[in-house]
Structure formats: C-alpha cells, structure tokens
Amino acid sequence: MPIDFEKELNPAQLEAVRHDTGPLLVVAGAGSGKTRTIVYRLAWLVEHGVPAEDILLLTFTRKAAQEMLKRAEEILKQPLAGASGGTFHSFAYSVLRRNPVGLGMAGGFSLLDRGDSEDLVGRIKTDLGLGKGERSFPKKSTLTDLITKSRNKELAIAQVLEQEAFHLTPFAGDIETLAREYGRFKKEHALLDYDDLLFGLEALLASDQALRRVLRARHGYLMVDEYQDTNLVQARIVRLLAGEAGNVMAVGDDAQSIYAFRGANVANIMNFPKIFKDARVITLERNYRSTQPILDVTNAILSGARDKFEKRLYTKRSGGEKPRLVTPLSDQSQARLALERIIELARRYPLHEIAVLFRAGYQSYPLEVALTRLGLSYRKYGGARFHEAAHVKDVLAYLRLARNPSDLVAWQRVCAHVKGVGPKTTGRIVRAVLNPDQDYLAKARKKHPDLTELLAELDLLRRTNPSPARAVERINAFYAPKMAERYPDDHPKRQAGLDQLAQIAAAYSDLETFLADLCLDPDTQAEPHRSDCLVLSTVHSAKGLEWKAVLVIDLVEERFPSKKAMSRDEDLEEERRLLYVACTRAKESLSLFSPATVFSRFSGFSETVAPCPFLLDLPPGSVERWQESYAGGVSPAGGAADRDRDPDQGSRPGPVDPARLGYCRHKIFGQGKIVAKVPPNKFRVNFPGFGLKVIVGDYLEML
C-alpha cells in the first residue's frame, strides 16, 4: 500500500521530501521535524524507484544513521538493503581501506583511536625533551586536543591558543614542533588518526578522478544531517562527492550552530546556496515542540542575528503561559529563586521533565548546594558536579582540617601539593601532628620546605577560626599557585569554580554547617537508574533534548555570553545562537534568570552587571518580568503596565544590537568592541586586557 505522504507531512516537509534532483538545503528550525523529513525522504526515494544502495546518509553519530534507516524501513515495510548510513569518519575509513595506494600506504594502514593518539603524542613529547622540568607544560591529552583543534579549525596552533588557552601561548613553538613530528611519525609508520581519515579522503577524492566518478555513480543520492555542525574539510568532502549539481540534500539549522570550539563552521550552511549552483532552499518553520509564547521569545532572540536564513517558528498548538524573565538581586539569591521555581514546577511536572541550563558547568554550583541541602536528586551533564570537581575538593580539604586535624583523607589531598610527600610520608606527618613529635616535624620541614608553609596556614585557620567566607578567601589565595601547577592545562577555568565557592561561603556564618552542606551529597550510585531526577546541563550538552519546563540561569554579560566571546563578532553571534538553542528546549514553561549583581573575585564584593544583551531584543509583552525585592520575595515587576517593561530600564543598556555598533578607540584602554549603548550618551565597551568599561561617548573615537 503506497505511503500517504500528504497525510504524514506538513506542506514544507512534503516539498522537501518530494524534491526531485539537484542540490537541496533544508533549513530546519528547532523542533520542526527534521528527522521525520529525512526519514520520509528516504522512503520517498525508494518508493519512487531509487535503489537503496544508491543512497548515502552521512550523520554525526552511527546511532542517528541507524535509527533513521530503521524508521524508513518501518514506513516502507521492507528492508533498505544496501543503503549506506554512518558518520563521516566511518565512510572515510571504508573508502581509504579499499584505496590505500592513493594515500601512499600500499601496504595498508593502522587506525589510531583517541587513547593511541595521546600515547603517541606523549612519547614524542618525551623523545623531543619538551616540557622537561616544566610542570606547567600541557599534558598529553591537552596537547592532543590542541593538535586536533588546529587541524579541524584549520588554524595554526598559536591561533588556537590565543582563542582558547591564552595561558599556554608561551609553549606555542614547542607544540607546533610536536605537531609536526606527530604528523611525520604517523606517515612514516602508516598510521592514521581520526582527523587523518577526513583529510585523507579529501586528498584522495581531489586527486583521483576515476575514484571520484565511481563514488558519485555509486552514491547517486547524498543526504547530510546536521549540516551546520560540519567543519571545513567535511563540507569540501560533500562537494567532492556530490559535484556542483549533484543530488545532495543537506539538512540543518544555522541558528543551532554552536560547536565552533570543535571546528564546526556556520559558513558551511550559509554558503551552501553559493557553492551548489541552483540549490533549492526550503525552510521548515512549523514547530511541534513548544508553545507559541516560547516561540515568540526565541524568534525575538534570533531577530538580532547578523547573518541568518530568515525563518519564524510557529505552532498550531493553542494557549501557553508567557515565559518569565526573573531579575534576582544577586547571583547568590538566584539559586534560591531558581529552587523555588523548580519546587513550583514540580507540582505540575515530574522532576525529570524539568531542566536547568547554563553556559558553563561552574555556574550551577550554588544551585547544586541548595538542591543537596533540600535533598532533591539531580543529574548533571557537561562539567563536573560541584562535589566531584578536584579543585573544589582540594580547597575543602584545607577547610576540613581546620575543623578536624585527624581527617586523614583531607591530609592526603593537601599533602599531595607538597613536593616529595607521598601517602606514606603523609601518614607519618599526621601521626607527628596528632601526637606532637616536634623532632620529626622539624626534619620533615627541612626535607620538604613547602610543608612549613602548609602547616603554618593550617595552624592559622585553626587558631583564628575565621568566617567561612574569610576562610575560603585565605585558602583560595594560598591554593591558587598550587592549582596552576597541578592543573596547568585549564586552571583559569577552574578558578571560576573557586569564585563560586567563595560566593557560596558568604551565605554561611559557621564553617561546620558550610562543610556539612557541601559534603552531604545525595546517593549518586542510584541516580543513573532513577527517573525522578532534576536535570542540570550546559546548553551544549542539551542540544537535541527537550523538557516540559526549562530554566536558564546567569543571563548576564561575561557569563552568558561568556567574557571571551564579547571581543569577537563571530563568537558573540554564536552565543546568541546558544541562547536560542537553550530556549527552544522548552515545551511548555520557560524561565530566564538575569541577576542584577554578581560576585567579583577581584573586589571581593558583588558588582552591578548588565543583562545578557540578547534579552534586549525581547519586545514588550513577550515575557512576564519578575523581580526580587529586598525583603527576599519575588513578584511581577510593578503593575500590569510595568510588567512588560525592564524594571531597571534607566540603568540598563538600551535595545541596540551590539553587532551593528562596531569598534572604538580610547586613549588609555586602546581599541575595544562596543557591546551596548547606555542612554543617553554612554557606551559599554569590551577592551581586551581591561574588560568591560562604561565610557562617555565624547571620550571615544568611533572606528
């Protein structure tokens, strides 16, 4: 019985599925039935006489390809024998394995997995004598990451370091040397890593015309999922496989391109109609996930995007509550207000249908403490749980010893930072401290100079019994150089977690309660098998998922968008897309939290911050604005007329698109990126090396 495509698909989906020949780009908005369109396209091709073996489906996970092919078989009620579906890497491997001569490896090659690559990089590092005696030199896993990012982004190592790991730039030359030797060694020993598969396939397709013709004939219908996530070499492979007028169907959403840090390049999908001449573009705008009030907000966020395919998501579902925009007094009270909202939502939805999303893993730490204190179970995706982060556990170990000198586990953690002191020596030190043995301690101090500083710091903590906030402040200062030495690859990121720890400590009056709340973790062993757990997730880890209710926290400048992103236009645009992805995960309820102040580790106080600039694009009436009062409660801001107006409109930047404001120059701070206008005549400018400044326009030279 023929498939009733008209009944199963909406008009835009049907148009894409019925596309005849030639290049086609399907711009699939969030929740618009992208996978359904691909599946029915597979079924339509086979039902209309295209042999299954002529179809090649390229995806980013093998599971996705298998599920799509299986669903198409169920619709057709017949097996898709011969259809090829898999990842770019698996397809590349299958082609290269059959054509090793073209790679200059007539005898074949061996494939390195991630572990193999790291081991090889580590061996070459040792052979070259790189980082010898330099404890801050990157580890082999980080070196491998940098090499693969350099290749996937097609940037020099120095450029990758400048963008993503500035603290490692002194080692740029050594890492470049290591990368070259790594490449030479692989070639000499007929080894390929995952990146080599893609670049090897591209080289083979570009140089071997006969093979190119064979593959084009073999795979007459090429389909590519999540095209916005392709990197430069993957886009070139698609072009080589399809030809300029080939039967290639690319499906993706430019507004969900959020993986630039992995090498994904949004220009691939934006340039598809230019690269493939006469390409047809079909946009899927009907949303099957969210209510219209949520879609109105996501459409508004996307409206300010600089380069995009025009689309406006809509749904035929009726009703739905307006999203909330909540302004807590501080990021500290934000955790309490978010928890109250979670409890309120839990009366309507199971906990696993509620998610809290954030830009970076450390931003959920205060909420995790609040959840633990209340006994609410949660699962976290992206970033370590607060209780599991090694640097947080290190700092807490110092504090635990201030309360309990017999805590051997804590002693093991703090002594691990003392050069030359291992577990056995630590045990002797503990015995000497508990059963005063000054002779042994004197010898130990002489042999291990760092031990003197450690014991003095612990003695001071015990003797002065400072407040939790003061204790954390002291230990953070003491621990910072040790953290930089112990975790050289990412200690700047870890510092943000310690800043959150200091913020949490400020809410406590005694150290014992503070430690108890942080150490009383729920039963994590049972959580993976439970369905009644709240979800905490970074936005990157949440892509492709959905929940009935979503809360997005820390929507302020330098947190969302991140500080690093505010100095480059392309990074700021990706942050806008990231917020779009976060909001489109919500089906029925969306709550956005934008604190008025955040804790600053530089001043030790909370400082006023500007809201996330993308919130300025929200039109009046699109959200309910709620504001925390100094009495501690939260309620709609002002009366009915004020509810749709920013409660702090006078001091917050006006609704000006930062992407259109450009750059300026200041006599002292140099060149900077204008991110917002503050009426009547001030500008918020991000100056590299100096951070955000609000400057009167008369003192700026507009560029």
XYZ file of C-alpha atoms in Angstrom:
703
model
C 0.000 0.000 0.000
C 1.517 3.367 -1.024
C 2.574 5.762 1.722
C 0.226 8.727 2.191
C 2.919 11.422 2.291
C 0.361 14.253 2.220
C -1.225 12.964 5.407
C 2.039 12.354 7.241
C 3.840 15.620 6.436
C 3.154 19.338 6.547
C 3.484 21.294 3.259
C 7.108 22.387 3.774
C 8.201 18.888 4.820
C 6.340 17.413 1.855
C 8.050 19.822 -0.529
C 11.458 18.759 0.789
C 10.618 15.055 0.675
C 9.346 15.254 -2.913
C 12.330 17.221 -4.199
C 13.345 15.659 -7.492
C 17.007 16.085 -8.386
C 19.744 18.615 -7.805
C 21.074 20.219 -4.611
C 18.620 20.938 -1.798
C 19.135 22.723 1.514
C 16.502 22.151 4.194
C 16.756 24.823 6.885
C 15.027 23.024 9.744
C 14.086 25.270 12.660
C 14.219 23.847 16.170
C 11.511 21.251 16.784
C 10.305 21.378 13.177
C 10.508 17.646 12.413
C 13.970 17.488 10.841
C 14.459 13.774 11.435
C 10.942 12.978 10.210
C 11.697 14.832 6.977
C 14.904 12.854 6.395
C 13.197 9.535 7.151
C 10.311 10.200 4.768
C 12.742 11.444 2.125
C 14.499 8.069 2.326
C 11.161 6.297 1.993
C 10.027 8.516 -0.905
C 13.212 7.874 -2.883
C 12.935 4.096 -2.511
C 9.183 4.052 -3.210
C 9.831 6.020 -6.402
C 12.387 3.603 -7.778
C 15.725 4.760 -6.419
C 17.752 1.668 -5.428
C 18.550 1.725 -1.702
C 22.228 1.101 -2.471
C 22.357 4.441 -4.337
C 21.655 6.353 -1.122
C 24.392 7.575 1.236
C 23.294 9.111 4.542
C 26.024 10.955 6.485
C 25.353 11.821 10.130
C 27.394 12.721 13.209
C 26.646 9.533 15.144
C 26.241 5.971 13.964
C 23.195 5.638 16.206
C 21.413 8.505 14.417
C 22.013 6.930 10.994
C 20.820 3.505 12.157
C 17.663 4.921 13.697
C 16.783 6.880 10.552
C 17.303 3.866 8.296
C 15.277 1.673 10.663
C 12.375 4.143 10.735
C 12.402 4.343 6.935
C 12.237 0.537 6.768
C 9.228 0.540 9.101
C 7.436 3.086 6.916
C 8.244 1.165 3.713
C 7.603 -2.204 5.380
C 10.691 -3.550 3.647
C 14.425 -3.641 4.392
C 16.688 -0.961 2.914
C 19.247 -3.500 1.773
C 22.416 -1.828 0.555
C 21.680 1.683 1.830
C 24.764 3.244 3.384
C 24.438 5.249 6.572
C 27.043 6.335 9.064
C 29.428 9.044 10.178
C 31.845 10.995 8.004
C 34.692 9.167 9.704
C 33.294 5.673 9.152
C 32.605 6.428 5.486
C 36.112 7.823 5.064
C 37.631 4.745 6.682
C 35.730 2.389 4.359
C 36.915 4.269 1.261
C 40.532 4.622 2.389
C 40.751 0.986 3.452
C 39.893 -0.024 -0.119
C 42.261 2.543 -1.656
C 45.418 2.695 0.495
C 47.707 3.200 -2.507
C 46.272 6.653 -3.093
C 47.449 7.590 0.408
C 50.966 6.382 -0.298
C 50.363 3.430 2.038
C 50.329 0.495 -0.367
C 50.687 -1.971 2.472
C 47.654 -0.627 4.274
C 47.455 1.435 7.444
C 46.556 1.161 11.109
C 43.976 3.408 12.737
C 44.795 5.177 15.994
C 41.978 5.668 18.474
C 41.989 8.589 20.896
C 43.997 6.722 23.529
C 46.577 5.649 20.958
C 46.955 9.232 19.735
C 47.504 10.541 23.259
C 50.099 7.866 23.995
C 51.944 8.651 20.771
C 51.899 12.395 21.477
C 53.219 11.694 24.977
C 56.018 9.517 23.622
C 57.063 12.143 21.056
C 56.954 14.837 23.740
C 59.368 12.776 25.833
C 61.642 11.966 22.876
C 61.881 15.655 21.961
C 62.534 16.626 25.569
C 59.655 19.114 25.505
C 58.425 20.394 28.835
C 61.185 18.629 30.706
C 61.295 20.059 34.214
C 58.440 22.433 33.311
C 55.405 21.353 35.343
C 53.148 23.871 33.636
C 53.732 22.290 30.206
C 50.456 20.808 28.873
C 49.660 17.145 29.429
C 49.441 14.717 26.534
C 45.619 14.810 26.497
C 45.616 18.608 26.195
C 48.342 18.513 23.561
C 46.285 16.048 21.537
C 43.219 18.290 21.896
C 45.177 21.294 20.644
C 46.559 19.411 17.661
C 43.139 18.118 16.624
C 41.533 21.541 17.100
C 44.247 23.089 14.972
C 43.515 20.613 12.197
C 39.715 20.751 12.410
C 39.635 24.551 12.525
C 42.493 24.742 10.014
C 44.277 27.290 12.176
C 47.848 27.483 13.406
C 48.487 26.214 16.929
C 49.295 29.774 18.022
C 45.859 30.980 16.850
C 44.082 28.174 18.705
C 45.974 29.022 21.885
C 45.195 32.715 21.534
C 41.475 31.982 21.205
C 41.041 29.143 23.701
C 44.031 28.750 26.023
C 45.893 32.038 26.216
C 47.822 30.946 29.310
C 49.571 28.303 27.193
C 50.783 30.679 24.458
C 54.406 30.636 25.760
C 54.531 26.992 24.612
C 53.185 27.649 21.092
C 56.518 26.988 19.371
C 57.102 23.706 21.200
C 53.571 22.496 20.484
C 53.972 23.344 16.780
C 57.193 21.303 16.747
C 55.457 18.404 18.454
C 52.528 18.546 15.981
C 54.895 18.388 13.003
C 56.787 15.434 14.467
C 53.493 13.701 15.276
C 52.436 14.049 11.634
C 55.816 12.845 10.358
C 55.809 9.806 12.660
C 52.322 8.753 11.560
C 53.229 8.990 7.897
C 56.472 7.068 8.377
C 54.712 4.231 10.224
C 51.484 4.064 8.149
C 49.268 5.332 10.944
C 46.105 7.410 10.665
C 44.150 9.143 13.406
C 40.507 10.258 13.142
C 41.415 13.626 11.634
C 43.620 11.942 9.018
C 40.601 9.965 7.819
C 38.820 13.140 6.724
C 41.834 14.901 5.227
C 42.968 11.645 3.601
C 39.563 11.141 1.976
C 39.547 14.721 0.721
C 43.020 14.359 -0.788
C 42.062 11.082 -2.444
C 38.840 12.472 -3.921
C 40.603 15.590 -5.178
C 43.464 13.715 -6.847
C 41.788 10.539 -8.123
C 39.246 11.482 -10.785
C 38.366 7.861 -11.522
C 37.568 7.133 -7.877
C 35.533 10.319 -7.689
C 33.431 9.212 -10.670
C 32.925 5.754 -9.164
C 31.738 7.124 -5.818
C 29.429 9.664 -7.439
C 27.866 6.911 -9.523
C 27.684 4.555 -6.541
C 26.058 7.129 -4.249
C 23.751 8.999 -6.586
C 21.726 10.425 -3.699
C 23.689 12.020 -0.883
C 21.992 13.163 2.340
C 23.785 15.037 5.149
C 22.256 15.588 8.592
C 23.174 18.462 10.984
C 24.953 20.326 8.212
C 25.532 23.335 10.473
C 27.906 21.164 12.526
C 30.232 20.277 9.647
C 33.782 21.596 9.654
C 35.585 22.940 6.610
C 37.021 19.630 5.404
C 33.669 17.839 5.762
C 31.984 20.497 3.612
C 34.671 20.063 0.954
C 34.157 16.282 1.032
C 30.419 16.769 0.449
C 31.175 18.972 -2.538
C 33.631 16.457 -3.979
C 31.166 13.585 -3.547
C 28.194 15.425 -4.993
C 29.635 17.750 -7.590
C 28.191 21.209 -8.071
C 24.886 19.952 -9.490
C 24.660 16.629 -7.675
C 21.745 15.142 -5.785
C 22.780 16.340 -2.344
C 20.272 17.102 0.386
C 21.744 18.968 3.354
C 19.567 19.359 6.447
C 20.400 21.668 9.337
C 19.723 24.918 11.143
C 22.133 27.834 11.016
C 20.576 29.074 14.283
C 21.766 25.919 16.060
C 25.405 26.093 15.016
C 27.046 26.130 18.461
C 30.098 23.885 18.158
C 32.758 26.223 16.776
C 35.092 25.047 19.548
C 35.075 21.620 17.870
C 35.708 23.089 14.429
C 32.106 23.417 13.207
C 31.777 26.344 10.806
C 28.411 28.049 10.339
C 29.648 29.424 6.998
C 29.205 25.933 5.511
C 25.419 26.030 5.736
C 25.214 29.765 4.976
C 27.266 29.319 1.784
C 25.523 26.147 0.595
C 23.375 28.001 -1.987
C 26.506 29.732 -3.319
C 28.631 26.589 -3.519
C 25.924 24.435 -5.099
C 24.582 26.423 -8.020
C 20.790 26.499 -8.433
C 20.365 24.926 -4.983
C 16.807 24.921 -3.718
C 16.259 26.167 -0.167
C 13.236 25.006 1.829
C 12.608 26.276 5.346
C 10.760 24.263 8.000
C 9.108 26.735 10.371
C 6.237 24.832 11.958
C 7.324 23.800 15.447
C 5.981 20.640 17.107
C 7.677 21.110 20.483
C 6.960 24.467 22.105
C 4.030 26.756 22.792
C 3.716 29.986 20.793
C 4.701 32.317 23.669
C 8.015 30.449 23.951
C 8.493 30.605 20.189
C 7.812 34.351 20.214
C 10.760 34.768 22.588
C 13.067 32.521 20.551
C 12.113 34.347 17.350
C 12.923 37.676 19.030
C 16.325 36.418 20.217
C 17.150 35.308 16.688
C 15.888 38.530 15.108
C 19.089 40.377 16.017
C 21.375 37.804 14.381
C 23.717 39.311 11.819
C 23.787 36.544 9.172
C 20.953 34.048 9.051
C 18.314 32.327 6.971
C 15.063 34.143 7.639
C 12.543 31.999 9.473
C 9.851 32.498 12.065
C 8.848 29.487 14.122
C 5.159 28.961 14.762
C 2.941 26.247 16.176
C -0.681 25.255 15.762
C -0.888 24.467 19.461
C -3.099 26.953 21.256
C -2.505 28.651 24.608
C 0.571 28.525 26.796
C 1.954 30.793 29.501
C 4.365 33.616 28.788
C 7.998 32.940 29.631
C 9.272 34.578 32.814
C 12.222 36.940 32.941
C 13.334 36.981 36.579
C 15.763 39.576 37.987
C 17.291 38.301 41.257
C 19.150 40.824 43.384
C 22.330 38.753 43.017
C 23.689 35.537 41.583
C 23.678 34.221 45.156
C 19.924 34.718 45.614
C 19.430 33.400 42.066
C 19.996 29.849 43.324
C 17.252 30.247 45.940
C 14.782 31.742 43.465
C 15.558 29.052 40.895
C 14.990 26.396 43.553
C 11.640 27.956 44.477
C 10.644 27.927 40.804
C 11.704 24.274 40.497
C 9.552 23.341 43.508
C 6.630 25.225 41.980
C 7.081 23.463 38.616
C 7.462 20.061 40.318
C 3.791 20.298 41.287
C 2.963 20.192 37.575
C 5.699 18.050 36.065
C 7.872 15.070 37.057
C 11.358 16.208 38.086
C 12.959 14.624 35.020
C 10.801 16.897 32.843
C 12.440 19.986 34.384
C 15.897 21.182 33.313
C 18.174 23.993 34.430
C 20.536 25.131 31.679
C 23.687 27.262 31.903
C 26.609 28.431 29.796
C 29.418 26.791 31.814
C 29.488 23.926 34.307
C 30.606 26.003 37.303
C 27.505 28.227 37.077
C 25.295 25.559 38.631
C 27.425 25.167 41.793
C 25.291 27.372 44.097
C 22.148 25.618 42.895
C 23.733 22.198 43.437
C 24.434 23.104 47.065
C 20.843 24.279 47.518
C 19.484 21.088 45.936
C 21.697 18.911 48.127
C 20.612 20.781 51.255
C 16.960 20.193 50.336
C 17.548 16.564 49.349
C 16.433 16.941 45.713
C 18.174 14.488 43.396
C 19.678 15.750 40.169
C 21.746 14.592 37.236
C 24.314 16.886 35.671
C 25.529 16.888 32.095
C 28.511 18.948 30.965
C 31.072 19.959 33.584
C 31.821 18.109 36.811
C 29.329 18.034 39.659
C 30.268 20.510 42.352
C 31.166 17.752 44.811
C 33.296 15.937 42.224
C 35.440 18.833 40.946
C 39.018 18.082 42.031
C 39.992 21.711 42.682
C 36.902 22.273 44.848
C 37.669 19.113 46.833
C 41.238 20.349 47.284
C 40.108 23.642 48.852
C 37.523 21.918 51.025
C 40.253 19.584 52.320
C 42.110 22.558 53.853
C 38.890 23.727 55.491
C 38.107 20.252 56.813
C 41.493 20.126 58.536
C 40.720 23.412 60.237
C 37.829 21.619 61.955
C 39.249 18.111 62.237
C 43.058 17.619 62.338
C 42.516 13.823 62.302
C 40.969 13.804 58.801
C 43.462 11.546 57.019
C 41.664 11.812 53.642
C 41.945 15.609 53.775
C 45.616 15.348 54.763
C 46.256 13.148 51.717
C 44.745 15.800 49.413
C 46.623 18.791 50.841
C 49.941 16.966 51.128
C 49.680 15.901 47.501
C 50.657 19.508 46.710
C 53.863 19.264 48.768
C 56.786 18.193 46.612
C 58.283 14.866 47.617
C 55.491 13.903 50.042
C 53.631 10.697 49.170
C 50.971 8.686 51.030
C 53.415 7.012 53.443
C 55.130 10.264 54.401
C 51.721 11.902 54.788
C 50.768 9.222 57.312
C 53.913 9.927 59.348
C 53.240 13.684 59.245
C 49.678 13.155 60.501
C 50.908 10.992 63.395
C 53.525 13.605 64.273
C 50.884 16.358 64.279
C 48.328 14.423 66.372
C 50.918 13.018 68.803
C 53.227 16.007 68.913
C 56.598 14.900 67.596
C 58.439 18.155 67.004
C 61.699 16.398 66.142
C 60.117 14.548 63.224
C 58.225 17.640 62.059
C 61.427 19.695 62.152
C 63.210 17.106 59.986
C 60.202 16.903 57.635
C 60.093 20.686 57.258
C 63.796 20.760 56.430
C 63.455 17.995 53.851
C 60.193 19.394 52.375
C 60.263 23.225 52.585
C 56.686 23.555 51.294
C 55.473 21.691 54.375
C 56.358 24.647 56.619
C 54.051 26.942 54.663
C 51.229 24.366 54.705
C 51.368 23.701 58.447
C 51.544 27.429 59.204
C 48.443 28.073 57.099
C 46.501 25.265 58.785
C 47.584 26.478 62.236
C 46.369 29.972 61.407
C 42.992 28.676 60.252
C 42.518 26.645 63.446
C 43.702 29.447 65.710
C 41.696 32.327 64.210
C 38.528 30.340 63.370
C 37.543 32.764 60.581
C 34.119 33.005 58.965
C 33.550 30.616 56.018
C 33.892 33.499 53.569
C 37.186 34.643 55.071
C 38.485 31.075 55.325
C 37.714 30.372 51.658
C 39.318 33.672 50.671
C 42.547 32.770 52.521
C 42.683 29.224 51.159
C 41.929 30.326 47.608
C 44.884 32.720 47.747
C 47.110 30.012 49.266
C 45.937 27.355 46.816
C 45.928 29.384 43.556
C 49.619 28.847 42.641
C 49.335 25.174 43.553
C 46.270 24.822 41.333
C 48.125 26.459 38.440
C 50.948 23.960 38.923
C 48.778 20.893 39.456
C 46.292 21.683 36.673
C 48.375 23.665 34.173
C 46.109 22.986 31.206
C 42.878 24.534 32.462
C 43.479 26.322 35.759
C 41.843 29.580 34.507
C 38.570 27.699 34.027
C 38.882 26.057 37.438
C 39.295 29.478 39.060
C 35.693 30.275 38.134
C 34.576 27.318 40.259
C 36.538 28.620 43.245
C 34.925 32.030 42.758
C 31.559 30.306 43.087
C 32.768 28.529 46.229
C 33.650 31.915 47.769
C 30.212 33.207 46.847
C 28.518 30.206 48.470
C 30.620 30.601 51.622
C 29.390 34.183 52.067
C 25.921 32.868 52.925
C 27.173 30.899 55.974
C 28.077 32.041 59.470
C 29.919 28.927 60.665
C 32.383 26.627 58.957
C 30.873 23.384 60.235
C 27.472 23.969 58.615
C 29.140 25.144 55.420
C 31.210 21.959 55.157
C 28.263 19.743 56.027
C 26.084 21.217 53.283
C 28.833 20.789 50.708
C 29.837 17.270 51.714
C 26.417 15.701 52.277
C 25.946 14.525 48.708
C 22.836 12.558 47.628
C 23.114 8.872 46.785
C 24.832 9.206 43.420
C 25.049 5.453 42.881
C 21.320 5.105 42.309
C 20.801 8.284 40.298
C 21.609 6.978 36.795
C 18.757 4.484 37.161
C 16.212 6.923 38.595
C 13.637 8.807 36.575
C 12.716 11.352 39.255
C 15.863 13.469 38.987
C 16.072 17.107 38.049
C 18.324 17.733 35.051
C 21.206 20.210 35.217
C 23.027 20.721 31.939
C 25.240 23.010 29.944
C 23.467 24.248 26.831
C 25.965 22.440 24.606
C 25.099 19.123 26.254
C 21.356 19.862 25.995
C 21.221 20.261 22.218
C 18.819 17.743 20.712
C 16.952 17.240 24.004
C 13.697 18.720 25.306
C 11.815 19.136 28.576
C 8.386 20.365 29.668
C 9.983 23.159 31.726
C 13.348 24.864 31.284
C 15.160 27.406 33.455
C 18.163 29.290 32.046
C 20.386 30.945 34.654
C 23.186 33.531 34.785
C 21.964 35.553 31.793
C 24.372 38.434 32.305
C 27.327 39.808 30.381
C 30.570 37.841 30.782
C 28.678 34.731 31.877
C 26.147 34.328 29.079
C 27.566 35.458 26.723
C 30.963 34.472 28.065
C 33.619 37.127 28.636
C 35.835 35.669 25.926
C 33.040 35.798 23.347
C 32.373 39.506 23.786
C 35.516 40.620 21.988
C 34.856 38.886 18.640
C 31.770 39.370 16.474
C 31.612 35.746 15.313
C 31.851 34.466 18.892
C 29.121 36.838 20.055
C 26.882 35.619 17.242
C 27.408 32.033 18.362
C 26.451 32.993 21.914
C 23.155 34.337 20.545
C 22.561 31.016 18.825
C 23.442 29.239 22.069
C 20.689 31.109 23.921
C 18.289 30.290 21.081
C 19.119 26.594 21.494
C 18.602 26.832 25.262
C 15.162 28.431 24.954
C 13.950 26.079 22.236
C 14.464 23.082 24.569
C 11.315 24.151 26.497
C 7.928 22.693 25.613
C 5.550 24.482 27.992
C 7.418 26.611 30.527
C 10.481 28.846 30.155
C 12.107 30.868 32.948
C 15.065 33.174 32.309
C 17.189 34.430 35.229
C 19.272 37.606 34.885
C 20.828 38.660 38.247
C 21.316 42.375 38.914
C 24.691 41.775 40.623
C 27.344 39.051 40.593
C 30.228 38.245 42.907
C 33.612 39.536 41.725
C 36.746 37.778 42.957
C 38.777 40.875 42.124
C 36.903 43.176 44.500
C 35.557 40.539 46.869
C 32.099 42.122 46.579
C 29.043 41.824 44.389
C 29.057 44.230 41.472
C 26.284 45.500 39.218
C 26.243 43.818 35.813
C 24.428 44.331 32.533
C 21.882 41.740 31.439
C 22.599 39.398 28.554
C 22.450 41.723 25.505
C 20.192 39.322 23.602
C 17.433 39.899 26.144
C 17.281 43.478 24.911
C 15.721 42.179 21.689
C 12.641 40.902 23.538
C 9.646 43.062 22.538
C 7.268 44.498 25.154
C 4.685 41.964 26.217
C 6.666 38.877 25.195
C 7.649 37.940 28.766
C 6.402 38.352 32.306
C 9.040 40.330 34.187
C 9.540 39.250 37.802
C 11.832 40.978 40.255
C 13.270 40.051 43.642
C 12.569 42.546 46.405
C 14.961 43.456 49.213
C 12.595 41.605 51.549
C 13.519 38.407 49.714
C 10.362 37.620 47.770
C 9.889 37.618 44.015
C 6.848 39.048 42.257
C 5.774 40.577 38.958
C 7.612 43.868 38.438
C 5.296 46.851 39.073
C 1.715 46.871 37.944
C 0.184 45.394 34.821
C 1.590 48.174 32.647
C 5.075 47.794 34.130
C 5.156 44.028 33.943
C 6.393 44.094 30.376
C 8.976 46.810 30.956
C 12.511 46.302 32.232
C 12.334 47.111 35.982
C 15.764 48.715 35.830
C 15.436 50.274 32.417
C 17.094 53.548 33.382
C 20.429 51.969 34.257
C 20.484 49.095 31.811
C 21.699 49.400 28.222
C 19.175 50.366 25.575
C 17.975 47.917 22.910
C 20.818 48.412 20.449
C 22.261 45.477 18.526
C 25.960 45.242 19.563
C 26.855 43.613 16.240
C 25.963 46.863 14.473
C 27.799 49.183 16.869
C 31.264 48.174 15.771
C 34.547 49.211 17.357
C 36.009 52.313 19.023
C 39.307 53.578 20.425
C 40.060 55.070 23.847
C 43.249 56.995 24.736
C 44.000 54.773 27.745
C 42.312 51.429 27.039
C 43.033 51.262 23.314
C 40.717 49.623 20.766
C 37.569 47.948 22.023
C 34.324 46.314 20.894
C 31.129 48.241 21.628
C 28.599 45.787 23.060
C 25.777 48.124 24.093
C 24.653 51.730 24.255
C 23.723 53.196 27.637
C 21.399 56.165 27.101
C 21.802 58.979 26.654
C 25.478 59.170 25.669
C 27.463 56.283 27.144
C 28.700 53.041 25.682
C 29.565 49.696 27.251
C 32.846 48.647 25.636
C 34.880 45.461 25.979
C 38.601 46.367 25.957
C 40.968 43.360 25.581
C 43.078 43.191 28.719
C 40.879 45.630 30.633
C 37.408 44.057 30.384
C 34.088 45.894 30.200
C 34.018 49.654 30.742
C 31.194 52.182 30.516
C 32.577 55.275 28.757
C 31.010 58.622 27.851
C 30.756 58.824 24.069
C 32.733 62.082 23.919
C 35.871 60.221 25.025
C 35.626 57.550 22.329
C 36.812 57.618 18.752
C 34.375 55.579 16.679
C 36.060 53.302 14.132
